Coordinates of C-alpha atoms and ligand atoms in Angstrom, one line a residue:
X669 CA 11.4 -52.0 198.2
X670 CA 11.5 -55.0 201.0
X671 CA 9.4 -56.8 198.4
X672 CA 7.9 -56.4 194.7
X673 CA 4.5 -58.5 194.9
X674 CA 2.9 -57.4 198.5
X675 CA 0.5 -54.7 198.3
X676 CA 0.3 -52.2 201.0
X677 CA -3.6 -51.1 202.1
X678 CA -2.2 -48.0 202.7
X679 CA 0.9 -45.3 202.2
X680 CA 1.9 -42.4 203.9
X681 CA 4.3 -40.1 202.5
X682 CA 6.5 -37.5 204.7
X683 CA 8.1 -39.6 207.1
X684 CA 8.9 -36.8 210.6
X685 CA 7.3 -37.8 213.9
X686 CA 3.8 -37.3 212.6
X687 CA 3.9 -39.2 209.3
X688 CA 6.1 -42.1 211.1
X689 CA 4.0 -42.5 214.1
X690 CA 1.1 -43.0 211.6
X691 CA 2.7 -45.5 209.7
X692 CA 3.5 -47.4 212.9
X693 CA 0.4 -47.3 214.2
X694 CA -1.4 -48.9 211.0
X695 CA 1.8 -51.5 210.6
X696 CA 0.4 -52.3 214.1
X697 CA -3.3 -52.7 213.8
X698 CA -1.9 -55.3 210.9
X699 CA -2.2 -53.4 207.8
X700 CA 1.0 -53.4 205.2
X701 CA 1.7 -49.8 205.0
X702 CA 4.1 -48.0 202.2
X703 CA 6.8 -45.7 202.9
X704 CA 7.9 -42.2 200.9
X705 CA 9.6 -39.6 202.2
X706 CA 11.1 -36.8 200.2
X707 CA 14.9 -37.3 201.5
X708 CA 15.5 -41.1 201.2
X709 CA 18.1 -41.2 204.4
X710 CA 14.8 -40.1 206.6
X711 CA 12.6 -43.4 205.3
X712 CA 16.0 -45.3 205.9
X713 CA 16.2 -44.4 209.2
X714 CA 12.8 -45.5 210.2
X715 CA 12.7 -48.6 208.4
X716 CA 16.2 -49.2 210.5
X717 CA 14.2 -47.9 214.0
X718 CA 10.8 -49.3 213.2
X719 CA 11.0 -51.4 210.1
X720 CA 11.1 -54.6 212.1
X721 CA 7.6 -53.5 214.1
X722 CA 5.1 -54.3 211.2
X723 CA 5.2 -54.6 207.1
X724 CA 6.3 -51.9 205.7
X725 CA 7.0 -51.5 201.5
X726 CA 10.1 -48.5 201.9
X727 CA 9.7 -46.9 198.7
X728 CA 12.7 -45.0 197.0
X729 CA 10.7 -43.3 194.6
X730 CA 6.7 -42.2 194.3
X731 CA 6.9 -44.5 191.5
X732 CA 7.6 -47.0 193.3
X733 CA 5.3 -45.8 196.4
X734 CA 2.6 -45.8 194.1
X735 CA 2.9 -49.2 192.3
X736 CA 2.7 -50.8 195.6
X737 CA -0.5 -49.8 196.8
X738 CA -3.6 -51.3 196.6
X739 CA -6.3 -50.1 194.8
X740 CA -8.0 -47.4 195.1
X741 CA -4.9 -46.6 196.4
X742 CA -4.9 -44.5 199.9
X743 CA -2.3 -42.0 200.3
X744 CA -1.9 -40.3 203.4
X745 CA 0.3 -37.0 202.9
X746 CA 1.9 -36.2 206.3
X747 CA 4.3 -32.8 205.6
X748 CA 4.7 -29.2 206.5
X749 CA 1.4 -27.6 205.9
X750 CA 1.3 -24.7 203.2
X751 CA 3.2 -25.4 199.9
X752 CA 4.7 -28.4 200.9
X753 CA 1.4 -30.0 200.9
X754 CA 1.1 -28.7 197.0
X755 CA 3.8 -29.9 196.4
X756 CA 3.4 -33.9 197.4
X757 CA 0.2 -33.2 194.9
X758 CA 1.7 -32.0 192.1
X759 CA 4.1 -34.8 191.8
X760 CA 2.0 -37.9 193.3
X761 CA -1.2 -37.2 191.7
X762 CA 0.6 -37.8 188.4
X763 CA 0.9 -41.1 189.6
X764 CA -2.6 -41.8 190.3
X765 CA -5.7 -42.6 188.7
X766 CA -9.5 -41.8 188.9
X767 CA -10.8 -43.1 192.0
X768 CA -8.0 -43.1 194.0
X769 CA -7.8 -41.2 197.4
X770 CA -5.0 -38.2 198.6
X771 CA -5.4 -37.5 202.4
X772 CA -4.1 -34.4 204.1
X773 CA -3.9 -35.2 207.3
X774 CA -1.6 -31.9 208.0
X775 CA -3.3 -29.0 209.6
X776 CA -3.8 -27.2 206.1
X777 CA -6.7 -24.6 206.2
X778 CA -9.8 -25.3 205.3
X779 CA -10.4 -23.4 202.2
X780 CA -6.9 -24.5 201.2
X781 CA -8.4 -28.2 201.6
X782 CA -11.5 -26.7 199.1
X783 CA -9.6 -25.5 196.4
X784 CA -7.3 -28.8 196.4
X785 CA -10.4 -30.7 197.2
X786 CA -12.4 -29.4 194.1
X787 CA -9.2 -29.5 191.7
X788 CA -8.5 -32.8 192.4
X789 CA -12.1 -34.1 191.7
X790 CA -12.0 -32.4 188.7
X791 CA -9.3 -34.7 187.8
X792 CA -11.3 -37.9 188.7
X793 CA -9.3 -38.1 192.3
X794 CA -10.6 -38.1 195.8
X795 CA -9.2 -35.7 198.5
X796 CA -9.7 -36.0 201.9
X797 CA -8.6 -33.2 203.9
X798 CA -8.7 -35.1 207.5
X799 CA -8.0 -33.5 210.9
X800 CA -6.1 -35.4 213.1
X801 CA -5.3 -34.9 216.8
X802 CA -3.9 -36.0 219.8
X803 CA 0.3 -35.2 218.5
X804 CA 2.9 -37.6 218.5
X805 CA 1.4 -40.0 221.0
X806 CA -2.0 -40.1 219.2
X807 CA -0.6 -40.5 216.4
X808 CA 1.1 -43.8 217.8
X809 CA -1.5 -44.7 219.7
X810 CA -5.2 -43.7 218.8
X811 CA -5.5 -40.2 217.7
X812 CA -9.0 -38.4 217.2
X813 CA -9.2 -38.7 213.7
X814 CA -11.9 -35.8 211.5
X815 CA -12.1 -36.9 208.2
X816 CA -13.7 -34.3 205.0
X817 CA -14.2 -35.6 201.3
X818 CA -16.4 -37.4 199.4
X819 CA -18.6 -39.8 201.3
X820 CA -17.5 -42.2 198.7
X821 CA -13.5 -41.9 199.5
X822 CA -15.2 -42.3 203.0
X823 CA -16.0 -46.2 202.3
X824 CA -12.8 -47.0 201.5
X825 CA -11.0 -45.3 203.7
X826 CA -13.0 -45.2 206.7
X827 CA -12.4 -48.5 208.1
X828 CA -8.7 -47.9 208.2
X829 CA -9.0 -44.5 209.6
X830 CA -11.9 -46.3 212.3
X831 CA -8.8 -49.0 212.9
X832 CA -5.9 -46.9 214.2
X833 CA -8.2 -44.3 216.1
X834 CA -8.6 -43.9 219.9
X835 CA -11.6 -45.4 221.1
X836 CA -13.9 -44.7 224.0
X837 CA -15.9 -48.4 225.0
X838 CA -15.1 -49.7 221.3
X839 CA -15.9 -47.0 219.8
X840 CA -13.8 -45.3 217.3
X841 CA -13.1 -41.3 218.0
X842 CA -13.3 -41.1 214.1
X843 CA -15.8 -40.4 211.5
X844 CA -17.1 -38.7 208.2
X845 CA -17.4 -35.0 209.0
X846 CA -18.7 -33.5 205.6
X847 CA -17.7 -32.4 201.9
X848 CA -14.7 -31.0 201.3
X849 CA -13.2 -28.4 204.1
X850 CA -15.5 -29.9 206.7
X851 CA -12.7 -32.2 208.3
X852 CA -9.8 -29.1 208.7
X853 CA -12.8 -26.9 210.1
X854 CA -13.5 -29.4 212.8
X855 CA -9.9 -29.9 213.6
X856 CA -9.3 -25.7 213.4
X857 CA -12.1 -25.5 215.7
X858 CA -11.2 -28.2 218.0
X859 CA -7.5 -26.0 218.2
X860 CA -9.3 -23.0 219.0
X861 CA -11.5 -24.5 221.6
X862 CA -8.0 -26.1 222.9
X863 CA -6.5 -22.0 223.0
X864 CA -9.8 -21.1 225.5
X865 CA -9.1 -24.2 227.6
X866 CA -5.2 -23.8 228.1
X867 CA -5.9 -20.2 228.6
X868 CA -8.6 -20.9 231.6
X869 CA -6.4 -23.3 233.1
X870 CA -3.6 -20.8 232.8
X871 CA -6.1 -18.0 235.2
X872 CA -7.1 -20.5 236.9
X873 CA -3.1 -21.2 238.4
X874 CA -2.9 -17.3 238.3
X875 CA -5.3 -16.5 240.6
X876 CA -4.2 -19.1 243.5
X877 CA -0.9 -18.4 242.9
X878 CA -1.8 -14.8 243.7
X879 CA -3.6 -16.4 247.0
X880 CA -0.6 -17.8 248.0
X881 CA -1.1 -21.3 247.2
X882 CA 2.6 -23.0 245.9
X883 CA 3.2 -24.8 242.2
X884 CA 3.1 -27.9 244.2
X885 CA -0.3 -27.0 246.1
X886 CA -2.4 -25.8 242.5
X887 CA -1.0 -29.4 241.0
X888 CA -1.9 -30.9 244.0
X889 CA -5.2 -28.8 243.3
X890 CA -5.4 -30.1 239.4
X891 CA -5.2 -33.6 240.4
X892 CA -8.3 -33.5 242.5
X893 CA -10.2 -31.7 239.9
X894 CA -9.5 -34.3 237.0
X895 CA -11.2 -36.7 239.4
X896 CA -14.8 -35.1 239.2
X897 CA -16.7 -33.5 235.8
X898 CA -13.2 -31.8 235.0
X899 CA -11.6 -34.9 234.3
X900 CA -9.8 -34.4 230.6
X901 CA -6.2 -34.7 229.4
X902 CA -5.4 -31.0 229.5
X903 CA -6.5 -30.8 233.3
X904 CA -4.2 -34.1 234.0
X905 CA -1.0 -32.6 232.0
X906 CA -1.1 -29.7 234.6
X907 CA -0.7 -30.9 237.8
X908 CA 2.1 -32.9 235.9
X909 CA 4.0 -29.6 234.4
X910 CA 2.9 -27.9 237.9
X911 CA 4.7 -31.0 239.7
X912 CA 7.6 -30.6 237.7
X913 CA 11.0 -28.9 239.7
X914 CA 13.5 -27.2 237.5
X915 CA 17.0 -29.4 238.3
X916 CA 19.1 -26.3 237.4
X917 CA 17.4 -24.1 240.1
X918 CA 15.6 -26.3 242.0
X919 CA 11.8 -24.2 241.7
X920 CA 9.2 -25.0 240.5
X921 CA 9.6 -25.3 236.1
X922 CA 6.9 -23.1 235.7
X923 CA 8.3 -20.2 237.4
X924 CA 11.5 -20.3 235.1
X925 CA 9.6 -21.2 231.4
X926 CA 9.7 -17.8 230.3
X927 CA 6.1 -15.8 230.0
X928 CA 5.4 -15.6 226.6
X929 CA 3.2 -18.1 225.0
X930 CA 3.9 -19.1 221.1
X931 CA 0.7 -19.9 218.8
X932 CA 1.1 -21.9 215.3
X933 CA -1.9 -20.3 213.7
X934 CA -4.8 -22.6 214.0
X935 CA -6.5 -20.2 217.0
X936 CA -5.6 -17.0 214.6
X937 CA -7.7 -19.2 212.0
X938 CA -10.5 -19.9 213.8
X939 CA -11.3 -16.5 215.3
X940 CA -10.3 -15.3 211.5
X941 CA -13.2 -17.6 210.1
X942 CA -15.8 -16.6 213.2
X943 CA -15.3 -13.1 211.9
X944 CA -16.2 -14.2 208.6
X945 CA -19.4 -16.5 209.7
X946 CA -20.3 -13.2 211.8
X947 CA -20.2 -16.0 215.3
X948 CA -19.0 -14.7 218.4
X949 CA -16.4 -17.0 220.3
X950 CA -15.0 -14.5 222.5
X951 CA -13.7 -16.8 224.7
X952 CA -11.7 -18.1 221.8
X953 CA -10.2 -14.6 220.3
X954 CA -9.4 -13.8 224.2
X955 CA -7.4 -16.7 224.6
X956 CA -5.7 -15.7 221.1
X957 CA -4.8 -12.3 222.2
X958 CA -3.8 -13.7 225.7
X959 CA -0.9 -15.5 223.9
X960 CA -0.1 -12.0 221.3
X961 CA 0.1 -9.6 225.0
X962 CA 2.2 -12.3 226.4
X963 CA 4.8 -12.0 223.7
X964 CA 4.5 -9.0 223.0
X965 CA 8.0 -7.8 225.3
X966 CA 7.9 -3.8 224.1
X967 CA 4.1 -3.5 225.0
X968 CA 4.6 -5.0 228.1
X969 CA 7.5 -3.1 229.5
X970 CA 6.0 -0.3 228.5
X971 CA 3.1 -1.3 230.8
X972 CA 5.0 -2.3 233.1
X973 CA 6.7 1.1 233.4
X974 CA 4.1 3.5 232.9
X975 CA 0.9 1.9 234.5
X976 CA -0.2 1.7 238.4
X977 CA -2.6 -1.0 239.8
X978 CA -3.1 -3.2 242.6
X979 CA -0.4 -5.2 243.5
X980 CA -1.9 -8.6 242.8
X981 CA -2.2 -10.1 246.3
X982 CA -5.5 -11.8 246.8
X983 CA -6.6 -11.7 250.3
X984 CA -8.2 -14.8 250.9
X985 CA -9.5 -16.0 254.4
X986 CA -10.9 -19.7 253.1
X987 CA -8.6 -21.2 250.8
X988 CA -11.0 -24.2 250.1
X989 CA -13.7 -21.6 249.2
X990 CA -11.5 -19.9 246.5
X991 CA -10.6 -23.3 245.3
X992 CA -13.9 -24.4 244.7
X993 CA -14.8 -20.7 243.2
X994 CA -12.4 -21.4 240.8
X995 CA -13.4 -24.5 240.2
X996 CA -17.0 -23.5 239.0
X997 CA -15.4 -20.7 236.9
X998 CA -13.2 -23.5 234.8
X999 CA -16.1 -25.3 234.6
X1000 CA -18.2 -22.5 233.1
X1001 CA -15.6 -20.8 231.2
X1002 CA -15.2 -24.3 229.8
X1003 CA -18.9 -25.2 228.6
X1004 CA -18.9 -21.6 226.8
X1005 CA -16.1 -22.3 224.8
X1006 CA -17.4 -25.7 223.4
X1007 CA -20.4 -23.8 223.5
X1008 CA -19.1 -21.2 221.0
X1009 CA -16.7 -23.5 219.1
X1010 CA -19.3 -26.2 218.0
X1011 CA -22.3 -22.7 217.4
X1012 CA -18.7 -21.9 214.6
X1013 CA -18.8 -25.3 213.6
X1014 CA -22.5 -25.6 212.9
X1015 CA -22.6 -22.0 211.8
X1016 CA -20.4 -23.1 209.1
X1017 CA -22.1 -26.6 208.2
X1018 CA -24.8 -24.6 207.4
X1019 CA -23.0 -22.3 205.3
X1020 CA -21.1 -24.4 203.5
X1021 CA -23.5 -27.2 203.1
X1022 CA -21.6 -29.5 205.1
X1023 CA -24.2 -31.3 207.3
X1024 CA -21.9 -31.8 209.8
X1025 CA -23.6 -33.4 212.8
X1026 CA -22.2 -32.0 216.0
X1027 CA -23.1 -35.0 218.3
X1028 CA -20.4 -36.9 216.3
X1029 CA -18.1 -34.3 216.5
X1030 CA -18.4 -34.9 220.2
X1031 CA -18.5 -37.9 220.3
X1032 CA -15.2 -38.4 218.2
X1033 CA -13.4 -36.0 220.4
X1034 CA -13.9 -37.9 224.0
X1035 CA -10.3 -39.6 223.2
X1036 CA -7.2 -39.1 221.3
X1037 CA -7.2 -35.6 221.1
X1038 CA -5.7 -33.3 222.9
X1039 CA -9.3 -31.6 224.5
X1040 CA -10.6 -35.0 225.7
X1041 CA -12.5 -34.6 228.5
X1042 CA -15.3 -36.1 230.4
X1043 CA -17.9 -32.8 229.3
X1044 CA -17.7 -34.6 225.9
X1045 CA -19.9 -37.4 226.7
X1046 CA -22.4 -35.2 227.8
X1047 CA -22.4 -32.7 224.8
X1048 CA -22.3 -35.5 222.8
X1049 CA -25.7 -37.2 224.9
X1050 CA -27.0 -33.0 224.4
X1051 CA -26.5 -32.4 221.1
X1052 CA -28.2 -36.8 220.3
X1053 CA -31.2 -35.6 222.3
X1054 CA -32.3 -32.3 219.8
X1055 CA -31.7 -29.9 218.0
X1056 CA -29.6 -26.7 219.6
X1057 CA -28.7 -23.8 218.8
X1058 CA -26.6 -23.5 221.4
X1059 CA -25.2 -25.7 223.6
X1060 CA -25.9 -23.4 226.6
X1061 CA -29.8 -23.7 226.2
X1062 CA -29.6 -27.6 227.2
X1063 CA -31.7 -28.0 230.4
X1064 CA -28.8 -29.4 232.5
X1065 CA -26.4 -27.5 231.2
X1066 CA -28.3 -24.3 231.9
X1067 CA -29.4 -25.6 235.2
X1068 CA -25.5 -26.2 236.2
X1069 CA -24.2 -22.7 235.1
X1070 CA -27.2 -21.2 237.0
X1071 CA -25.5 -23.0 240.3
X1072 CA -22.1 -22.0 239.1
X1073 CA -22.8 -18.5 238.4
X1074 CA -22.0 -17.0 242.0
X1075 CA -19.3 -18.7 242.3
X1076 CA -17.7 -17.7 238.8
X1077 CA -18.2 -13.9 239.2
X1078 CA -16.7 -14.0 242.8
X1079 CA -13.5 -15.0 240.5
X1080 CA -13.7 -12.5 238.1
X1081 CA -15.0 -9.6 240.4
X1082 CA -11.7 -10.8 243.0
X1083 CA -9.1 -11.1 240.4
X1084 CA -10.2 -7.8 238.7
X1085 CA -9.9 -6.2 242.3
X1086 CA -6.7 -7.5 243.0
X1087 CA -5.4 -6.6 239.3
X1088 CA -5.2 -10.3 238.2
X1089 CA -5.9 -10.3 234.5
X1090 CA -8.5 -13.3 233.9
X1091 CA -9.3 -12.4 229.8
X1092 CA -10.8 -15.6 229.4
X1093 CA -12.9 -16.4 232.7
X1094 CA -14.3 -12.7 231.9
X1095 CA -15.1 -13.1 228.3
X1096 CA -17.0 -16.2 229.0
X1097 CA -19.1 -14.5 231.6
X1098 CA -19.4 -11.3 229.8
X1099 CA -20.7 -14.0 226.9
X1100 CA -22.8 -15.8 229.2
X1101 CA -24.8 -12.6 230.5
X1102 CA -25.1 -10.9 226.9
X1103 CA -26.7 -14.3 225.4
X1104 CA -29.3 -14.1 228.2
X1105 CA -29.8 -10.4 228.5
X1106 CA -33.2 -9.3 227.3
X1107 CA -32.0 -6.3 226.0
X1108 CA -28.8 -4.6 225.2
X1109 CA -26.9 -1.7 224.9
X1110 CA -27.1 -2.3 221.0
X1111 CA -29.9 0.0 220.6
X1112 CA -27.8 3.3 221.8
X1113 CA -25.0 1.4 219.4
X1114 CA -27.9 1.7 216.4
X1115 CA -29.1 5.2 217.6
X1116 CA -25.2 6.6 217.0
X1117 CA -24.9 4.9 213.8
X1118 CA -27.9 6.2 212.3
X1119 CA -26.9 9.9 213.6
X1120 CA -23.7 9.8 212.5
X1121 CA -24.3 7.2 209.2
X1122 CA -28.0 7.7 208.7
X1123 CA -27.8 4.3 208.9
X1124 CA -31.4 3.7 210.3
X1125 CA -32.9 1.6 212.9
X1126 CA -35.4 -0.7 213.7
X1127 CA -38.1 0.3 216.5
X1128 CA -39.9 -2.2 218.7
X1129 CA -43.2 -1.5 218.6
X1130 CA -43.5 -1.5 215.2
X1131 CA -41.7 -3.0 212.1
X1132 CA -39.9 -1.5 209.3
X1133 CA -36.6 0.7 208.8
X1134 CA -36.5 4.4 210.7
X1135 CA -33.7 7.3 210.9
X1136 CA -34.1 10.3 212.7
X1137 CA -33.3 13.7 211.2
X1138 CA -30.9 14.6 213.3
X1139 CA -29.3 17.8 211.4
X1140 CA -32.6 18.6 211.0
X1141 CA -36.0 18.8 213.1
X1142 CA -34.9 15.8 214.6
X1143 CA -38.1 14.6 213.5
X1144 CA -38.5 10.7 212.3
X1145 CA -39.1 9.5 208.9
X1146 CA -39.5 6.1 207.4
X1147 CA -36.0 5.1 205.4
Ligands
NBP2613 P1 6.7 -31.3 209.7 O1 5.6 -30.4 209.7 O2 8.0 -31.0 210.5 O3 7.2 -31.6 208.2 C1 8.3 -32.4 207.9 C2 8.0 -33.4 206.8 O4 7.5 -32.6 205.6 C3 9.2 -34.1 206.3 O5 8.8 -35.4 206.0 C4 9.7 -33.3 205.1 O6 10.5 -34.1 204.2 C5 8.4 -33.0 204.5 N1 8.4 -32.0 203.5 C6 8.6 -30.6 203.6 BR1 9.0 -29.8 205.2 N2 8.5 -30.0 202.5 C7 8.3 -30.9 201.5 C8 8.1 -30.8 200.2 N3 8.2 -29.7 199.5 N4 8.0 -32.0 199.5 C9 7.9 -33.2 200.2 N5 8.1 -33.3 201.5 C10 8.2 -32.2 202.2 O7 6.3 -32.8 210.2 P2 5.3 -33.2 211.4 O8 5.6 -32.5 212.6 O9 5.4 -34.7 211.4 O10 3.9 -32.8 210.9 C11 3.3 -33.3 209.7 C12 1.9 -32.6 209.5 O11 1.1 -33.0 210.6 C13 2.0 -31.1 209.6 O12 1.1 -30.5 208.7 C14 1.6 -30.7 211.0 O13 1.0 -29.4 211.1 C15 0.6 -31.8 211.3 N6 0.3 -32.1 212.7 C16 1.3 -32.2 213.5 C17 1.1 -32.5 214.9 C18 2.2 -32.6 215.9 O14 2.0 -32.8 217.1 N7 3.5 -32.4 215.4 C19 -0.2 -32.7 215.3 C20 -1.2 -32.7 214.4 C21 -1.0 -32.4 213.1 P3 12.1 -34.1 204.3 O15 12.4 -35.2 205.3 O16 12.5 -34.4 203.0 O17 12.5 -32.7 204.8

């Protein structure tokens, strides 16, 4: 311990880049923070990097950790999701007492967060599962920070969180997000929504590098777009990585970074839990799968073996035209991933009783995390004004994919031709048109069930359940 009568306002135990970046960032918004870390030699290094940045209590033991908090004491557990997480629990919570506050700010699931959640209270302790984005830079500098728990833990804890946040005008991108899971769902969700936007970004490259247009030119592309309404951080970080020249070959980097995309999980989770809520994000699941066929190798050769199509070349007479075609389509694809990721979101509020309001969700995500982007203000402004229940129904927002609509099924309907796979431009549009349809292809979907399942179906001109004897005199009785 540097000393034995300072308090610290707040600890965080599990010192890696996450945990020590956090700590850093509160020792420099002026608040002592305490120090565990499960091997000693990793606290020790930090204090020797970093120790000298703020006021930090190194502690060797939890014991110790604990004793030098302030009460109710905040402890911010920063480990490997999964067990590790249960662990840090097991053996700090014996530490504690009633009133005091646990934070996960891992990415644990959200029904892990529940169960820990409800045994902690149980116990007289608060847990506050908290989403927190924006990696090791946010975490040093202003992440987008989603807190769950009690709205009680909340009071105490809140301000600090509200401290070391990004902010957009002032504003801090933090705040309460609901009851127990609610804070991990909104962070899940705001990864999956992150999946469908890499994944656009990635078709959108594809398909003017199929028109000819060089790594440099797309960059030179992406830079001019994060000036106007697609200005956000993933948008800017391309035409950086397109920029970027490999020094071993001398080509562009992107061309030699092998084709298969990894995934951690939180994308699997959140098209797991929109099967569960019965909400479609298609946009989402595409983007998941995208990443799966990419590294799948055995599939692919396979493919690549056995299967004919065009050979990719886009002929294109007006470059500019294409550009701005693809433009729209980003734009589009964009809005109906939000669209669908915040319908989850809500979706699950309602089922889990979270009363989380999406206009602060929004609003919290403009900075610091890694989908920051200039859409947010106005979702956020959409979502103030009323109710929705979807974010696609807002006037402007239906107005503007009205306009964009040509545009964004000249890229599909091109790419498709020329055998350019665009999963997530299509899944958006395919989304778009079956929201809006007046009627669908359900009906011969219901008409098979009920011959095969005697499943029965509903008619519209009149209510009530029907099935057709179909083995029979195909004649139609009331179920
Ligand atoms: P890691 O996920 O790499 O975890 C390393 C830390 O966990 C070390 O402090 C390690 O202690 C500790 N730990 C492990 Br592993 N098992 C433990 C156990 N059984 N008991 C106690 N401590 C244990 O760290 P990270 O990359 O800093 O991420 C921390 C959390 O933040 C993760 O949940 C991650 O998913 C989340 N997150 C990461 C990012 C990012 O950009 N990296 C962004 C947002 C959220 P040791 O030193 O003794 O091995």
């Amino acid at each position: 311990m540097t000393s034995s009568t300072a308090k610290a306002q707040v600890g965080v135990i599990g010192l890696a880049v996450m945990g020590s970046n956090l700590a850093r960032n509160f020792a420099s918004h002026g608040h002592t923070v305490a120090l565990y870390n499960r091997t000693t030699a990793r606290t020790d290094e930090m204090m020797v990097a970093y120790g000298a940045e703020g006021a930090f209590l190194a502690a060797p033991t939890l014991e110790e950790f604990v004793d030098s908090l302030e009460r109710p004491r905040r402890v911010i557990i920063m480990v490997k999701a999964g067990m590790g997480t249960d662990a840090v629990i097991e053996q700090v919570k014996e530490h504690l007492e009633p009133g005091d506050i646990i934070v996960d700010g891992g990415n644990a699931h959200f029904e892990d967060t529940r169960r820990r959640e409800k045994a902690l209270r149980a116990e007289g302790l608060h847990f506050v599962g908290t989403g927190i984005s924006g990696g090791e830079e946010g975490a040093l500098k202003g992440p987008s920070i989603m807190p769950g728990g009690s709205r009680e833990s909340y009071e105490a804890l809140g301000p600090l969180l509200e401290d070391i946040s990004a902010k957009v005008d002032g504003e801090p991108c933090c705040a309460y997000m609901g009851p127990d899971g609610a804070g991990h769902f909104v962070k899940m969700v705001h990864n999956g929504i992150e999946y469908a936007d890499m994944q656009f970004i990635a078709e959108a490259y594809d398909v003017l590098s199929a028109a000819g247009l060089s790594a440099a030119e797309v960059s030179d592309v992406f830079r001019e777009w994060n000036t106007g309404d697609l200005d956000s951080y993933l948008i800017e970080i391309t035409s950086e990585v397109l920029d970027q020249v490999d020094a071993a070959t001398g080509r562009p980097l992107v061309e030699v970074i092998t084709d298969a995309a990894e995934q951690k999980g939180t994308g699997r989770w959140t098209v797991q839990s929109a099967l569960e809520l019965g909400v479609p994000v298609n946009t989402i699941a595409e983007s998941v799968f995208a990443r799966s066929t990419s590294g799948h190798p055995a599939l692919r050769s396979a493919g690549q073996a056995a299967l004919s199509g065009p050979d990719r070349a886009l002929e294109v007479t007006d470059r500019q035209s294409l550009v701005d075609d693809v433009r729209a389509a980003l734009w589009s694809a964009k809005v109906v991933a939000y669209a669908q990721g915040l319908d989850q979101i809500r979706t699950a509020s309602e089922t889990y009783d979270w009363g989380v309001d999406i206009a602060e969700v929004a609003r919290i995500w403009r900075a610091g995390c890694i989908i920051r982007a200039r859409l947010l203000e106005r979702i956020r402004g959409e979502y103030a004004a009323g109710d929705l229940t979807t974010l696609l129904e807002a006037e402007s927002i239906a107005a503007e994919l009205g306009q964009a609509q040509d545009a964004w099924r000249r890229v599909v309907a091109l790419a498709t031709t020329a055998g350019v796979p665009v999963p997530g431009f299509s899944a958006a549009l395919a989304y778009y048109d079956t929201v809006r349809a007046p009627r669908l292809p359900a009906a011969l979907v219901q008409g098979l069930r009920d011959f095969f399942g005697a499943h029965t179906y509903g008619r519209t001109d009149r209510p009530g359940a029907f099935h057709t004897l179909w083995s029979g005199d195909r004649s139609e009785v009331e179920a």
